[in-house]
Amino acid sequence: MAQIYEANRSVCKYVHSTSRGHEAIQLAAAFQLLPCDYVSPYYRDESLLLGLGFTPYQLMLQLLAKADDPFTGGREYYSHPNYRGPDKPGIIHQSSATGMQVIPTTGIAQGIQYLEAHLAGRLQKGPNGDLPVVVCSLGDASMTEGEVSEAFQVAILKKLPIIYLVQDNGWGISVSAEEARVMDAYEYAGGFPGMERVRIDGSNFEESFDNMRRVVQYVRQHRTPYLVQAKVPLLGHHTSGVRKEFYRTAADLEKHLADDPVPRLRQQLICKGITEAQLQSIEQEAAALVAGHFSQAIQAPEPDIATVGDFVFAPTPVQEEKGQRNDSSLSSNTSGKIVMVDAALFAIREIMEDHPEAILYGQDVGRRLGGVFREAATLAEQFGDHRVFNTAIQEAYIIGSTVGMSAVGLKPIVEVQFADYIYPGFNQLVTEISKSCYLSCGKYPVQTVIRVPIGAYGGGGPYHSGSVETTLLSIKGLKIAYPSNAADMKGLMKAAFLDPNPVIMLEHKGLYWSKVPGTEDAKTLEPSRDYILPLGKGNIVLKASEDAINRGESCCIITYGMGVYWAKAAALHFPGQVEVVDLRTLYPLDEELVFSTVSKHGKCLVLTEEQQQNSFAEALAGRISRHCFRYLDAPVEITGTINIPAIPMNIHLEQAAMPDPEKVKTAISRLLLF
């Protein structure tokens, strides 16, 4: 296959890597796996895929980015598989980002462990009752990634049934092992007590097969992590675009060629009595098969360009608002209303009562504290430490593990403690979670709810007051909710859980208990148990009078979160003249409500807590200007925090930087002058 690709470089125009030099260890690993298992190959693992039973033709369809590429429909590089079926191990979406697959794959193992212990009826086993194992394949250069360490910590702490197969060819593109690290994978694993490990000659098929059989059986039985370091030669190019002659010497290539696993296996077979004629017959048959499959793949159709937007999201079952929004019979306090933080708590409690596959984890959400905002209080006591548990300070693992958990049928709800600390998880959000549904053609949407306390109030300081919605909204493939009151919180939380896609719940800390003056309306009656509020449906929380609208003396404010309360407070100075729209969900966005409201008034203010410049609010103002241009009587106004890199801790500086009702009042006055 590598030879035919090299001989047809003009046809094989998309960048690709091949497994030359790695064939023995890859086949040895593949031959041990059962359909109940999971494996995450990396981008040089075509031999592993062949060993699982995929045909050269199937791989070539991805090589040439054809419509019938069984993995990604022509959207991904060669040897970037995903698979869900009864005849082969499961393969979640595989990205090109080095080492990023380790956390999601470890999440699979954690999910399997959970099913095994608590939902055994949902655990897929082998034909003889074999317990599933997970194999995560990676190159030696990826071992220096910090997220690999996060995964190792969890795998050992939780004793997960996962094998990390490290194929060590001594190169990371043009960077040699000597340049890049002080220890190899085997030595590195030695620093993690509880990680079983072995070094093998990955170019010797017999040694590789015997060791992989032993390791896989060990993990099936003992349910503990194992690292296999397989030393292999790199005989091909790094990729078709980064060619070996660019950076490797003839002596280095000759040294690697001496360990070519193919002639080594050939010699072993001859020693066991296989004849030269038999081997030549096998080789000729393989060459003919590959040539035939390549010819067919070339002729296969290109993707229909009309499908380019398919599979960004999986269809959600939640389309309509259902249930009773204001149910006075539910509340136990004298006012009949609940605060937002309790609405979230009650929603998750009901979810976990109704869905045994729901689990909740993150920093400090477990039994002792129940979240730094007490937003998970009592949940561990009710549901147990296996369903509500603490994690280390590992935002990447918290977020990325949801990929694997979701793949095996769990529905994780996770928490990042403050919006300012979500950035270590961005690799997983961008590279794995957001792209999984699209690049797997809908086979692996990631069903997770990611809770993120957000926003500033009362001197929280520069690392606990940030707003990050614009950064999150730049990642396509995520849904973003931002409730501003208790009823919306509960309804959106239920919808987010039922949505088969990743949903980020941005929850304003200043609204959690309505302690900020003017936010009393964030308390509401608790909705009924079956109340669900669809994502993408905004709400008019304050109406303008028809008289003011007809006289052209009205305006509208498009906002969300704390902005709702600034807007309502400012509107008191302009009775009947201001209409306030609470977006409730930032993506999907209720454009129909926004555009119809702006068109009705002709004057619009977009209000945000974020720093204004280059923000979501500015982008929305631009969209409003384009769609509503002929209805506008004035330029779309924007009010937000001033353009500083962080919110200062001093409360007077905080107030000076951020919007408030008085600043919104000034902006309304300007609008109404037009």
XYZ file of C-alpha atoms in Angstrom:
674
model
C 0.000 0.000 0.000
C 2.790 2.416 0.879
C 4.517 1.652 -2.411
C 1.429 2.230 -4.518
C 0.718 5.526 -2.714
C 4.281 6.687 -3.343
C 4.099 5.685 -6.997
C 0.867 7.680 -7.428
C 1.641 10.869 -5.549
C -0.362 13.039 -7.917
C -3.453 10.951 -7.201
C -2.763 10.598 -3.466
C -2.756 14.370 -3.135
C -4.015 14.626 0.446
C -1.454 14.469 3.239
C -1.069 10.985 4.687
C 1.193 8.827 6.826
C 1.810 5.113 6.481
C 2.691 2.407 8.987
C 5.920 1.193 7.361
C 8.144 -0.132 10.136
C 5.236 -0.306 12.610
C 3.354 -3.184 10.979
C 4.319 -5.959 13.408
C 3.264 -4.350 16.679
C 0.110 -2.911 15.142
C -1.064 -6.270 13.815
C -0.051 -7.983 17.038
C -2.270 -5.567 18.988
C -5.203 -5.737 16.575
C -5.331 -9.544 16.629
C -6.025 -9.564 20.382
C -9.102 -7.352 20.314
C -12.773 -8.305 20.426
C -15.857 -6.373 19.286
C -16.588 -5.506 22.937
C -13.285 -3.623 23.161
C -12.356 -0.083 22.197
C -9.215 1.109 20.463
C -7.941 4.565 19.595
C -5.439 4.323 16.747
C -3.224 7.240 15.918
C -2.513 8.600 12.470
C 0.138 6.015 11.532
C -1.967 2.989 12.447
C -3.220 1.717 9.094
C -1.822 -1.778 9.798
C -3.781 -1.869 13.036
C -6.926 -1.063 11.067
C -6.170 -3.802 8.545
C -5.662 -6.189 11.460
C -9.116 -5.302 12.790
C -10.632 -6.323 9.462
C -10.956 -3.086 7.508
C -10.034 -3.570 3.868
C -7.436 -1.651 1.864
C -10.316 -0.290 -0.221
C -12.026 1.162 2.862
C -8.807 2.823 3.995
C -8.113 4.119 0.494
C -11.521 5.787 0.360
C -10.361 7.926 3.271
C -6.917 8.389 1.716
C -8.566 9.927 -1.355
C -11.313 11.716 0.649
C -14.102 9.971 -1.215
C -17.814 10.099 -0.480
C -17.938 6.494 0.710
C -15.083 6.902 3.191
C -16.662 4.779 5.952
C -15.178 6.864 8.720
C -15.648 10.557 7.956
C -17.219 10.880 4.514
C -14.160 12.550 3.023
C -13.638 15.013 5.877
C -10.525 13.620 7.546
C -6.989 12.532 6.808
C -5.983 8.959 6.063
C -5.950 6.615 9.061
C -8.192 8.871 11.144
C -10.931 6.318 11.829
C -14.040 6.044 13.904
C -16.291 3.049 14.044
C -19.388 1.825 15.820
C -20.587 -1.657 14.906
C -21.090 -5.205 16.187
C -18.180 -6.842 14.359
C -15.155 -4.772 15.401
C -13.919 -2.828 18.433
C -15.386 0.628 18.883
C -13.274 3.557 17.714
C -14.182 7.082 18.810
C -13.359 10.043 16.574
C -9.591 10.337 16.124
C -7.928 13.711 15.644
C -4.500 14.718 14.383
C -3.571 16.607 17.539
C -0.675 14.759 19.145
C -1.594 12.998 22.354
C -5.071 14.502 22.578
C -6.719 11.074 22.168
C -5.316 9.849 25.489
C -7.842 11.649 27.718
C -10.988 10.734 25.736
C -9.783 7.136 25.476
C -9.088 6.971 29.195
C -12.623 8.312 29.619
C -13.867 5.244 27.736
C -12.085 3.003 30.241
C -13.565 4.966 33.132
C -17.010 4.632 31.589
C -16.558 0.876 31.109
C -15.506 0.537 34.722
C -18.653 2.373 35.802
C -20.902 0.140 33.690
C -19.150 -2.949 34.982
C -19.717 -1.974 38.607
C -23.102 -0.244 38.498
C -24.940 -0.872 35.203
C -23.737 -4.355 34.294
C -26.700 -4.985 32.028
C -25.473 -2.263 29.680
C -21.902 -3.591 29.465
C -21.010 -5.331 26.220
C -18.894 -8.441 26.781
C -17.036 -10.884 24.573
C -18.334 -14.269 23.350
C -17.033 -16.047 26.454
C -18.074 -13.367 28.901
C -14.804 -11.499 28.246
C -14.607 -8.131 29.956
C -13.755 -5.291 27.572
C -10.387 -3.580 27.443
C -9.366 -0.268 25.914
C -6.229 0.270 23.836
C -4.860 3.764 23.321
C -2.169 3.903 20.649
C 0.244 6.818 20.587
C 3.662 7.781 19.339
C 6.616 8.287 21.623
C 6.813 12.022 20.887
C 3.315 12.552 22.308
C 4.437 11.338 25.728
C 5.704 14.821 26.592
C 2.191 16.287 26.345
C 0.841 17.340 29.725
C -2.557 15.807 29.033
C -0.954 12.367 28.847
C 0.067 12.828 32.470
C -3.473 13.805 33.451
C -4.811 10.627 31.866
C -2.175 8.434 33.512
C -3.015 9.879 36.928
C -6.685 8.998 36.565
C -6.058 5.583 35.018
C -3.887 4.529 37.953
C -5.966 6.222 40.646
C -9.146 4.556 39.396
C -7.460 1.293 38.242
C -8.901 1.486 34.746
C -8.745 -1.347 32.171
C -6.637 0.485 29.588
C -3.456 -0.316 27.660
C -1.286 2.551 26.445
C 0.553 1.242 23.396
C 3.504 3.537 22.702
C 5.153 3.015 19.323
C 8.628 4.437 19.788
C 10.417 5.138 16.508
C 12.702 7.786 17.996
C 11.368 10.674 15.927
C 8.807 13.446 16.377
C 8.779 14.772 12.811
C 12.339 16.144 12.610
C 12.947 16.206 16.364
C 14.934 13.265 17.642
C 14.279 11.549 20.945
C 17.582 12.849 22.285
C 16.530 16.427 21.612
C 13.052 16.177 23.071
C 13.027 14.206 26.303
C 15.095 12.898 29.188
C 13.403 9.496 29.374
C 11.461 7.117 27.179
C 7.877 5.997 27.734
C 8.840 2.986 29.816
C 10.956 5.093 32.165
C 8.250 7.766 32.312
C 5.618 5.197 33.280
C 7.883 4.124 36.122
C 7.158 7.440 37.793
C 3.475 6.503 38.113
C 3.194 3.857 40.864
C 0.625 1.265 39.851
C 1.219 1.470 36.105
C 2.231 -1.972 34.846
C 4.765 -1.699 32.007
C 6.844 -3.659 29.524
C 9.415 -2.898 26.827
C 9.316 -4.966 23.668
C 10.885 -5.168 20.236
C 7.969 -3.933 18.159
C 9.593 -5.012 14.903
C 9.588 -8.673 15.969
C 6.115 -10.020 15.253
C 6.347 -13.090 17.477
C 7.591 -11.102 20.444
C 4.964 -8.430 19.839
C 2.151 -10.963 19.473
C 3.092 -12.918 22.592
C 3.410 -9.783 24.714
C 0.222 -8.160 23.476
C -1.713 -11.382 24.050
C -0.337 -11.561 27.590
C -0.969 -7.882 28.347
C -4.503 -7.869 26.950
C -5.412 -10.976 28.935
C -3.844 -9.477 32.064
C -5.901 -6.288 31.751
C -9.065 -8.261 30.973
C -8.593 -10.145 34.207
C -6.962 -7.661 36.591
C -8.617 -4.406 35.375
C -5.561 -2.217 35.785
C -3.641 0.081 33.407
C -0.662 -1.150 31.427
C 1.916 0.614 29.268
C 3.612 -1.209 26.396
C 6.619 0.498 24.865
C 7.329 -1.027 21.456
C 10.571 0.039 19.833
C 10.015 0.258 16.071
C 11.810 1.633 13.020
C 10.416 4.519 10.999
C 10.827 3.511 7.370
C 8.439 5.869 5.644
C 8.104 9.619 5.577
C 6.639 11.464 8.526
C 3.875 12.343 6.107
C 3.649 12.532 2.353
C 4.294 16.259 2.719
C 7.182 16.070 5.206
C 9.544 13.649 3.542
C 12.267 11.697 5.293
C 15.052 13.002 3.084
C 14.325 16.532 4.358
C 15.821 15.835 7.773
C 17.168 12.286 8.095
C 20.656 11.101 7.185
C 21.427 8.083 5.060
C 23.050 6.426 8.075
C 19.933 6.903 10.187
C 17.699 5.490 7.468
C 20.011 2.510 7.014
C 19.962 1.837 10.751
C 16.154 1.827 10.806
C 15.957 -0.314 7.686
C 17.899 -3.062 9.468
C 14.892 -3.523 11.773
C 12.262 -3.674 9.027
C 9.673 -6.115 10.471
C 8.659 -7.517 7.079
C 11.943 -9.240 6.116
C 12.372 -10.272 9.768
C 8.996 -12.022 9.716
C 9.815 -13.485 6.315
C 12.984 -15.045 7.698
C 11.141 -16.395 10.740
C 8.578 -18.049 8.477
C 11.275 -19.638 6.352
C 12.884 -21.019 9.515
C 9.520 -22.559 10.405
C 9.255 -24.350 7.090
C 7.320 -21.943 4.906
C 8.761 -22.072 1.396
C 9.982 -19.181 -0.704
C 7.375 -20.075 -3.312
C 4.582 -19.831 -0.740
C 5.792 -16.442 0.433
C 6.054 -15.110 -3.105
C 2.539 -16.328 -3.799
C 1.250 -14.478 -0.723
C 3.091 -11.312 -1.750
C 1.789 -11.474 -5.310
C -1.744 -12.024 -4.078
C -1.441 -9.030 -1.719
C -0.027 -6.807 -4.470
C -2.864 -7.728 -6.811
C -5.465 -7.110 -4.094
C -4.017 -3.700 -3.247
C -3.767 -2.660 -6.896
C -7.365 -3.680 -7.501
C -8.649 -1.847 -4.441
C -6.660 1.263 -5.352
C -8.119 1.268 -8.864
C -11.626 0.989 -7.420
C -10.971 3.752 -4.896
C -9.789 6.128 -7.606
C -13.059 5.597 -9.462
C -15.220 6.061 -6.361
C -17.418 9.189 -6.318
C -16.444 12.450 -4.664
C -18.609 13.728 -1.787
C -21.744 15.673 -2.638
C -20.900 19.271 -1.758
C -24.451 19.700 -0.466
C -23.486 17.493 2.512
C -20.711 19.778 3.768
C -22.921 21.124 6.559
C -24.286 17.757 7.690
C -23.630 16.269 11.143
C -22.543 19.427 12.954
C -25.041 18.387 15.613
C -27.105 15.292 16.232
C -30.886 15.956 16.204
C -32.217 16.846 19.630
C -35.527 15.442 20.890
C -36.296 18.705 22.720
C -38.174 20.996 20.358
C -40.936 22.558 22.440
C -41.369 24.054 25.885
C -43.162 21.484 28.023
C -44.342 21.154 31.606
C -45.477 23.753 34.116
C -43.114 26.714 34.448
C -44.630 28.144 37.637
C -45.612 25.388 40.056
C -46.356 26.912 43.468
C -46.952 23.467 44.986
C -43.248 22.614 44.726
C -41.760 25.391 46.816
C -41.101 24.958 50.520
C -40.146 28.559 51.369
C -42.531 31.297 52.365
C -42.044 33.427 49.261
C -42.795 30.456 47.047
C -39.668 31.152 45.034
C -36.306 29.442 44.670
C -32.892 30.867 43.875
C -31.000 29.937 40.723
C -28.389 27.811 42.450
C -31.139 25.649 43.922
C -32.883 25.409 40.568
C -29.729 23.866 39.124
C -29.398 21.541 42.110
C -33.013 20.410 41.869
C -32.764 19.880 38.105
C -29.702 17.664 38.427
C -31.232 15.775 41.335
C -34.290 14.955 39.223
C -32.122 14.037 36.241
C -30.092 11.630 38.344
C -33.213 10.100 39.846
C -34.643 9.451 36.390
C -31.446 8.510 34.531
C -29.084 5.983 36.136
C -26.543 6.700 33.396
C -26.162 10.308 34.622
C -23.016 11.057 36.611
C -21.629 14.314 37.996
C -17.980 15.134 38.554
C -15.529 18.009 38.819
C -13.404 19.816 41.365
C -14.945 19.877 44.853
C -18.428 18.764 43.752
C -18.251 15.625 45.897
C -19.573 14.774 49.321
C -17.507 17.079 51.532
C -18.360 20.379 49.851
C -20.881 19.912 47.077
C -19.265 22.593 44.931
C -17.658 25.867 45.941
C -21.058 27.508 45.368
C -22.873 24.577 47.032
C -24.505 23.946 43.662
C -24.108 20.176 44.129
C -24.877 20.087 47.857
C -26.463 16.815 49.082
C -26.138 15.068 45.710
C -23.304 12.762 46.774
C -25.205 11.808 49.914
C -28.238 10.910 47.851
C -26.606 9.183 44.882
C -23.312 7.919 46.253
C -19.668 8.686 45.629
C -19.645 6.575 42.469
C -22.097 8.942 40.754
C -21.033 12.283 42.272
C -17.307 12.572 42.774
C -14.349 14.898 42.978
C -11.581 15.147 40.435
C -8.097 16.542 40.633
C -7.364 20.007 39.230
C -7.511 18.692 35.683
C -9.756 20.791 33.473
C -8.533 18.963 30.375
C -9.440 15.584 31.835
C -12.754 16.797 33.257
C -13.833 18.048 29.843
C -12.134 15.526 27.553
C -13.165 12.416 29.487
C -16.777 13.164 28.633
C -16.017 12.046 25.065
C -15.250 8.524 26.232
C -17.964 8.442 28.873
C -20.547 9.455 26.286
C -19.277 6.861 23.796
C -20.119 3.978 26.136
C -23.570 5.310 26.964
C -23.070 7.391 30.097
C -24.307 10.970 30.295
C -21.762 13.035 32.204
C -22.484 16.381 33.806
C -19.189 18.048 34.666
C -18.144 21.305 36.222
C -15.310 23.729 35.627
C -15.038 25.670 38.854
C -14.745 29.182 37.341
C -14.993 30.416 33.770
C -11.476 31.835 34.064
C -10.136 28.287 34.490
C -11.748 26.692 31.466
C -8.753 27.434 29.233
C -6.712 24.315 30.141
C -9.668 22.351 28.777
C -9.725 24.140 25.442
C -7.597 21.523 23.688
C -10.279 18.969 24.403
C -13.178 21.313 23.631
C -11.761 22.373 20.274
C -9.948 19.262 19.087
C -12.117 16.447 20.369
C -15.560 17.428 21.651
C -16.667 20.029 19.122
C -15.551 18.043 16.058
C -16.583 14.544 17.111
C -20.111 14.481 15.680
C -19.115 16.214 12.438
C -16.022 14.153 11.709
C -17.645 10.849 12.671
C -20.640 11.585 10.416
C -22.914 11.458 13.432
C -21.623 8.212 14.932
C -20.110 9.863 18.020
C -21.864 13.025 19.155
C -20.660 13.884 22.645
C -23.579 14.037 25.052
C -22.403 16.104 27.984
C -23.372 19.123 30.051
C -20.443 21.319 31.087
C -21.331 23.694 33.919
C -19.311 26.909 34.113
C -19.915 29.518 36.843
C -19.236 32.881 35.205
C -19.328 36.618 35.672
C -18.271 39.326 38.118
C -19.715 40.830 41.247
C -18.497 42.150 44.575
C -14.711 42.023 44.212
C -14.158 38.558 42.807
C -10.882 39.649 41.271
C -9.188 39.060 37.938
C -9.241 35.237 37.989
C -12.767 34.664 39.276
C -14.787 37.282 37.415
C -14.193 36.668 33.735
C -16.717 36.271 30.950
C -15.708 33.788 28.260
C -18.745 33.430 26.027
C -17.130 34.964 22.937
C -14.214 32.559 23.134
C -16.569 29.605 23.559
C -18.807 30.764 20.732
C -15.824 30.791 18.384
C -15.790 26.982 18.691
C -18.317 25.513 16.290
C -20.037 22.310 17.371
C -20.916 23.446 20.893
C -24.207 24.731 22.279
C -24.102 27.545 24.843
C -26.891 28.316 27.326
C -26.914 31.303 29.682
C -29.964 31.370 31.988
C -30.841 34.500 33.938
C -33.430 33.142 36.395
C -34.291 30.000 38.304
C -37.050 28.741 36.008
C -34.854 29.120 32.946
C -32.004 27.411 34.788
C -34.063 24.331 35.527
C -35.693 24.146 32.111
C -32.468 24.678 30.195
C -30.579 22.193 32.378
C -33.127 19.505 31.540
C -32.957 20.334 27.833
C -29.163 20.369 27.906
C -29.073 16.912 29.491
C -31.484 15.452 26.940
C -29.628 17.027 24.030
C -27.263 14.476 22.406
C -24.685 17.208 21.816
C -22.199 19.030 24.079
C -23.905 21.874 25.936
C -22.107 24.453 28.065
C -24.214 25.990 30.815
C -22.898 29.440 31.708
C -24.244 30.203 35.193
C -23.760 33.718 36.564
C -22.417 33.623 40.107
C -24.015 36.977 40.902
C -27.454 35.561 40.111
C -27.062 32.285 42.015
C -28.578 33.703 45.237
C -29.892 37.091 43.992
C -27.565 38.850 46.409
C -26.762 41.620 43.925
C -29.194 44.541 44.327
C -31.785 44.544 41.592
C -31.620 40.817 40.837
C -34.541 39.688 42.976
C -36.391 38.605 39.829
C -33.818 35.865 39.304
C -35.806 33.988 41.955
C -38.868 32.257 40.524
C -41.366 29.610 41.420
C -39.849 26.205 40.819
C -41.037 24.644 37.568
C -42.534 21.174 37.583
C -40.427 18.055 37.275
C -41.278 17.665 33.598
C -40.544 21.281 32.679
C -38.184 21.564 29.714
C -37.128 24.770 27.967
C -35.652 24.189 24.494
C -32.282 25.647 23.652
C -32.480 28.501 21.159
C -35.662 30.153 22.462
C -35.311 33.717 23.720
C -37.819 35.563 25.880
C -39.213 39.079 26.070
C -38.872 39.898 29.767
C -40.101 43.490 29.467
C -42.507 44.784 26.839
C -42.760 48.311 25.486
C -46.158 49.909 25.064
C -47.840 49.845 21.668
C -48.300 53.629 21.871
C -44.563 54.228 22.280
C -43.810 51.812 19.454
C -46.345 53.462 17.134
C -44.923 56.916 17.909
C -41.402 55.728 17.121
C -40.346 56.486 20.694
C -39.277 53.020 21.744
C -36.133 50.901 21.610
C -35.142 47.341 22.426
C -32.284 45.851 24.435
C -30.886 42.458 23.434
C -29.035 40.925 26.358
C -28.512 37.905 28.618
C -27.310 36.984 32.102
C -26.710 39.954 34.412
C -27.482 42.282 31.510
C -31.163 41.437 31.893
C -31.228 43.132 35.295
C -29.184 46.144 34.263
C -31.563 46.601 31.347
C -34.726 46.283 33.431
C -33.406 48.703 36.053
C -32.455 51.277 33.419
C -35.814 50.863 31.668
C -37.622 52.117 34.773
C -36.524 55.631 33.748
C -38.312 55.275 30.383
C -41.783 53.885 31.171
C -43.251 51.958 28.254
C -40.384 52.842 25.927
C -38.016 49.906 26.374
C -38.439 46.271 25.385
C -35.921 43.771 26.802
C -35.066 40.461 25.167
C -33.311 37.795 27.235
C -31.500 35.526 24.772
C -31.295 32.631 27.277
C -29.231 30.624 24.752
C -26.292 32.125 22.879
C -26.002 29.181 20.467
C -28.342 28.278 18.971
C -29.534 31.878 18.911
C -33.169 32.893 18.596
C -32.529 35.083 15.576
C -36.211 35.198 14.692
C -37.088 36.849 17.989
C -34.090 39.192 17.842
C -34.703 40.379 14.283
C -38.474 40.744 14.687
C -38.031 42.751 17.883
C -35.415 45.059 16.382
C -37.507 45.549 13.245
C -40.474 46.539 15.387
C -38.595 49.244 17.273
C -35.959 50.456 14.809
C -33.557 51.201 17.640
C -31.468 48.568 19.389
C -28.911 48.249 22.181
C -26.908 45.033 22.558
C -25.828 44.731 26.180
C -23.113 42.383 27.449
C -20.959 41.907 30.532
C -17.977 40.969 28.377
C -15.287 43.359 27.274
C -16.994 44.984 24.331
C -14.372 45.056 21.600
C -14.388 42.021 19.265
C -17.053 40.375 21.388
C -20.108 38.236 20.690
C -22.147 41.386 21.313
C -20.347 43.266 18.554
C -20.783 40.334 16.189
C -24.480 40.188 17.018
C -24.819 43.935 16.471
C -23.286 43.486 13.027
C -25.693 40.669 12.231
C -28.625 42.802 13.364
C -27.419 45.687 11.197
C -27.307 43.469 8.118
C -30.637 41.731 8.621
C -32.596 44.719 9.916
C -30.942 47.525 7.958
C -34.081 48.862 6.306
C -35.906 49.014 9.641
C -33.212 50.786 11.658
C -33.597 54.409 12.640
C -30.211 54.540 14.363
C -26.937 52.620 14.461
C -27.058 49.558 16.702
C -25.591 50.536 20.090
C -23.363 48.233 22.151
C -22.575 48.493 25.831
C -20.147 46.219 27.644
C -17.165 46.176 29.951
C -14.313 48.433 28.921
C -11.439 46.853 27.031
C -9.177 45.707 29.837
C -7.588 42.245 30.104
C -9.146 41.366 33.473
C -11.685 42.553 36.016
C -9.902 44.347 38.886
C -10.601 43.184 42.442
C -11.261 46.579 44.030
C -15.030 47.002 43.925
C -14.823 50.627 42.796
C -12.516 49.712 39.910
C -14.796 46.779 39.100
C -17.807 49.093 38.930
C -15.914 51.605 36.814
C -15.025 48.926 34.282
C -18.377 47.211 33.938
C -21.849 48.173 32.756
C -24.503 49.102 35.297
C -28.048 50.509 35.135
C -26.793 54.100 34.976
C -24.558 53.395 31.978
C -27.370 51.527 30.267
C -29.691 54.462 30.978
C -27.242 56.771 29.197
C -27.130 54.464 26.185
C -30.944 54.314 26.032
C -31.115 58.107 26.156
C -28.797 58.325 23.151
C -30.895 55.847 21.206
C -34.196 57.528 21.914
C -32.878 60.861 20.589
C -32.899 59.464 17.038
